Short mmCIF file of C-alpha atoms in Angstrom, two decimals:
data_model
loop_
_atom_site.label_atom_id
_atom_site.label_comp_id
_atom_site.label_asym_id
_atom_site.label_seq_id
_atom_site.Cartn_x
_atom_site.Cartn_y
_atom_site.Cartn_z
CA UNK A 29 151.59 -24.01 116.04
CA UNK A 30 148.31 -25.47 114.73
CA UNK A 31 146.21 -23.95 117.51
CA UNK A 32 146.66 -20.45 116.18
CA UNK A 33 145.05 -21.21 112.83
CA UNK A 34 141.36 -20.32 112.84
CA UNK A 35 139.25 -23.20 111.65
CA UNK A 36 137.07 -22.12 108.78
CA UNK A 37 133.43 -23.06 109.12
CA UNK A 38 133.64 -24.46 112.61
CA UNK A 39 130.10 -23.99 113.84
CA UNK A 40 130.24 -26.14 116.92
CA UNK A 41 128.29 -23.56 118.90
CA UNK A 42 125.44 -23.62 116.38
CA UNK A 43 123.06 -26.48 117.24
CA UNK A 44 122.51 -29.26 114.73
CA UNK A 45 119.13 -28.69 113.08
CA UNK A 46 117.65 -32.10 113.73
CA UNK A 47 114.32 -33.00 115.25
CA UNK A 48 115.54 -33.24 118.83
CA UNK A 49 117.05 -29.73 118.68
CA UNK A 50 113.69 -28.42 117.46
CA UNK A 51 111.78 -30.29 120.15
CA UNK A 52 114.05 -28.84 122.86
CA UNK A 53 113.96 -25.22 121.76
CA UNK A 54 110.63 -23.43 122.10
CA UNK A 55 111.38 -20.83 119.42
CA UNK A 56 112.45 -23.44 116.86
CA UNK A 57 109.54 -25.64 117.87
CA UNK A 58 107.09 -22.82 117.18
CA UNK A 59 108.64 -22.32 113.74
CA UNK A 60 108.33 -26.03 112.95
CA UNK A 61 104.73 -26.16 114.18
CA UNK A 62 103.78 -23.05 112.21
CA UNK A 63 105.26 -24.56 109.07
CA UNK A 64 103.31 -27.80 109.58
CA UNK A 65 100.07 -25.92 110.21
CA UNK A 66 100.48 -24.00 106.98
CA UNK A 67 101.54 -26.88 104.76
CA UNK A 68 100.15 -30.16 106.06
CA UNK A 69 97.91 -31.74 108.60
CA UNK A 70 100.97 -33.37 110.17
CA UNK A 71 100.87 -30.62 112.80
CA UNK A 72 98.47 -33.02 114.56
CA UNK A 73 101.36 -35.43 115.08
CA UNK A 74 103.54 -32.77 116.64
CA UNK A 75 100.69 -31.47 118.81
CA UNK A 76 99.97 -34.96 120.05
CA UNK A 77 103.66 -35.60 120.73
CA UNK A 78 103.89 -32.44 122.84
CA UNK A 79 100.62 -32.95 124.72
CA UNK A 80 101.46 -36.57 125.49
CA UNK A 81 104.84 -35.43 126.81
CA UNK A 82 103.17 -32.86 129.03
CA UNK A 83 100.76 -35.51 130.26
CA UNK A 84 103.70 -37.69 131.25
CA UNK A 85 105.63 -35.06 133.17
CA UNK A 86 102.43 -33.90 134.84
CA UNK A 87 101.43 -37.45 135.82
CA UNK A 88 104.87 -37.88 137.39
CA UNK A 89 104.46 -34.72 139.44
CA UNK A 90 103.41 -35.68 142.99
CA UNK A 91 101.44 -32.44 143.24
CA UNK A 92 99.18 -33.29 140.32
CA UNK A 93 95.71 -34.49 141.18
CA UNK A 94 94.14 -37.66 139.84
CA UNK A 95 91.19 -35.80 138.38
CA UNK A 96 93.46 -33.37 136.54
CA UNK A 97 95.46 -36.29 135.15
CA UNK A 98 92.23 -37.92 133.99
CA UNK A 99 91.07 -34.72 132.34
CA UNK A 100 94.39 -34.38 130.52
CA UNK A 101 94.29 -37.97 129.33
CA UNK A 102 90.65 -37.65 128.32
CA UNK A 103 91.41 -34.53 126.29
CA UNK A 104 94.25 -36.30 124.47
CA UNK A 105 92.12 -39.37 123.76
CA UNK A 106 89.14 -37.33 122.56
CA UNK A 107 91.31 -35.10 120.41
CA UNK A 108 93.57 -37.65 118.73
CA UNK A 109 92.22 -41.18 119.24
CA UNK A 110 88.56 -40.95 118.25
CA UNK A 111 87.99 -41.57 114.53
CA UNK A 112 85.41 -38.79 114.20
CA UNK A 113 87.72 -36.22 115.76
CA UNK A 114 89.15 -33.52 113.48
CA UNK A 115 92.66 -34.35 114.66
CA UNK A 116 92.31 -38.14 114.61
CA UNK A 117 95.75 -39.73 114.21
CA UNK A 118 95.31 -42.56 111.75
CA UNK A 119 99.11 -42.88 111.80
CA UNK A 120 99.04 -44.51 115.24
CA UNK A 121 98.42 -48.23 115.06
CA UNK A 122 94.95 -49.30 116.09
CA UNK A 123 96.34 -51.63 118.74
CA UNK A 124 98.39 -48.88 120.33
CA UNK A 125 95.40 -46.54 120.48
CA UNK A 126 93.18 -49.30 121.79
CA UNK A 127 95.67 -50.18 124.53
CA UNK A 128 95.91 -46.60 125.80
CA UNK A 129 92.14 -46.18 125.73
CA UNK A 130 91.48 -49.39 127.62
CA UNK A 131 94.15 -48.56 130.23
CA UNK A 132 92.40 -45.23 130.67
CA UNK A 133 89.00 -46.89 131.13
CA UNK A 134 90.35 -49.66 133.37
CA UNK A 135 92.00 -47.16 135.72
CA UNK A 136 88.57 -45.66 136.26
CA UNK A 137 88.23 -42.75 138.63
CA UNK A 138 89.71 -44.60 141.58
CA UNK A 139 93.27 -45.42 140.53
CA UNK A 140 96.08 -43.32 139.16
CA UNK A 141 96.85 -43.36 135.46
CA UNK A 142 100.26 -44.66 134.47
CA UNK A 143 102.56 -41.80 133.41
CA UNK A 144 103.50 -44.12 130.52
CA UNK A 145 99.91 -44.18 129.20
CA UNK A 146 100.84 -42.58 125.87
CA UNK A 147 104.47 -43.75 125.57
CA UNK A 148 103.90 -46.29 122.79
CA UNK A 149 101.79 -43.84 120.77
CA UNK A 150 104.41 -41.19 121.34
CA UNK A 151 107.19 -43.48 120.06
CA UNK A 152 105.19 -44.26 116.92
CA UNK A 153 104.50 -40.59 116.31
CA UNK A 154 108.15 -39.67 116.90
CA UNK A 155 109.17 -42.30 114.34
CA UNK A 156 106.79 -40.72 111.86
CA UNK A 157 108.15 -37.23 112.62
CA UNK A 158 111.74 -38.39 112.18
CA UNK A 159 111.30 -40.48 109.05
CA UNK A 160 108.70 -38.50 107.12
CA UNK A 161 107.64 -35.16 108.56
CA UNK A 162 110.88 -33.47 109.61
CA UNK A 163 112.67 -34.27 106.32
CA UNK A 164 109.90 -32.37 104.48
CA UNK A 165 110.49 -29.39 106.76
CA UNK A 166 114.25 -29.60 106.12
CA UNK A 167 113.61 -29.12 102.40
CA UNK A 168 111.63 -25.94 103.06
CA UNK A 169 112.70 -22.33 102.60
CA UNK A 170 111.78 -21.75 106.23
CA UNK A 171 114.40 -24.28 107.36
CA UNK A 172 117.01 -22.98 104.90
CA UNK A 173 116.42 -19.51 106.31
CA UNK A 174 117.18 -20.76 109.84
CA UNK A 175 120.42 -22.24 108.52
CA UNK A 176 121.31 -19.01 106.71
CA UNK A 177 120.62 -17.02 109.87
CA UNK A 178 122.96 -19.29 111.80
CA UNK A 179 120.20 -20.56 114.12
CA UNK A 180 120.90 -24.20 113.22
CA UNK A 181 123.32 -26.13 111.03
CA UNK A 182 122.27 -28.97 108.73
CA UNK A 183 122.78 -32.41 110.33
#
């Protein structure tokens, strides 16, 4: 009976070590962020991705106030979208940045901000994380250690 034979190397309970696994797991996420902070300035991309995601879920929360939403959006714009900011994201297309900033200004203080305000920027940044940033991390000793410890398995 085939069922009795243990399958060697079946790690189905170990998560696949791809970007989405790391984004969903706070411990893995912290490891990834720490690596980026040490090695590159790509940590800005990950920080933006996370903050923009928080903005979205907060903006969708009926309990959140308009002024708090504005403050969150303003913080994100000032941190990542202004060219003289330390964490300016030149990786996001000018048009995408411009669009989010003008939506922010147009909404003014009297109307709610769209929860989707940073969606396009977030998509662009995620593309960059998937195609360029995460693969660098996967080559690292830090990542290999996670695999050796059985925390993740290579995709």
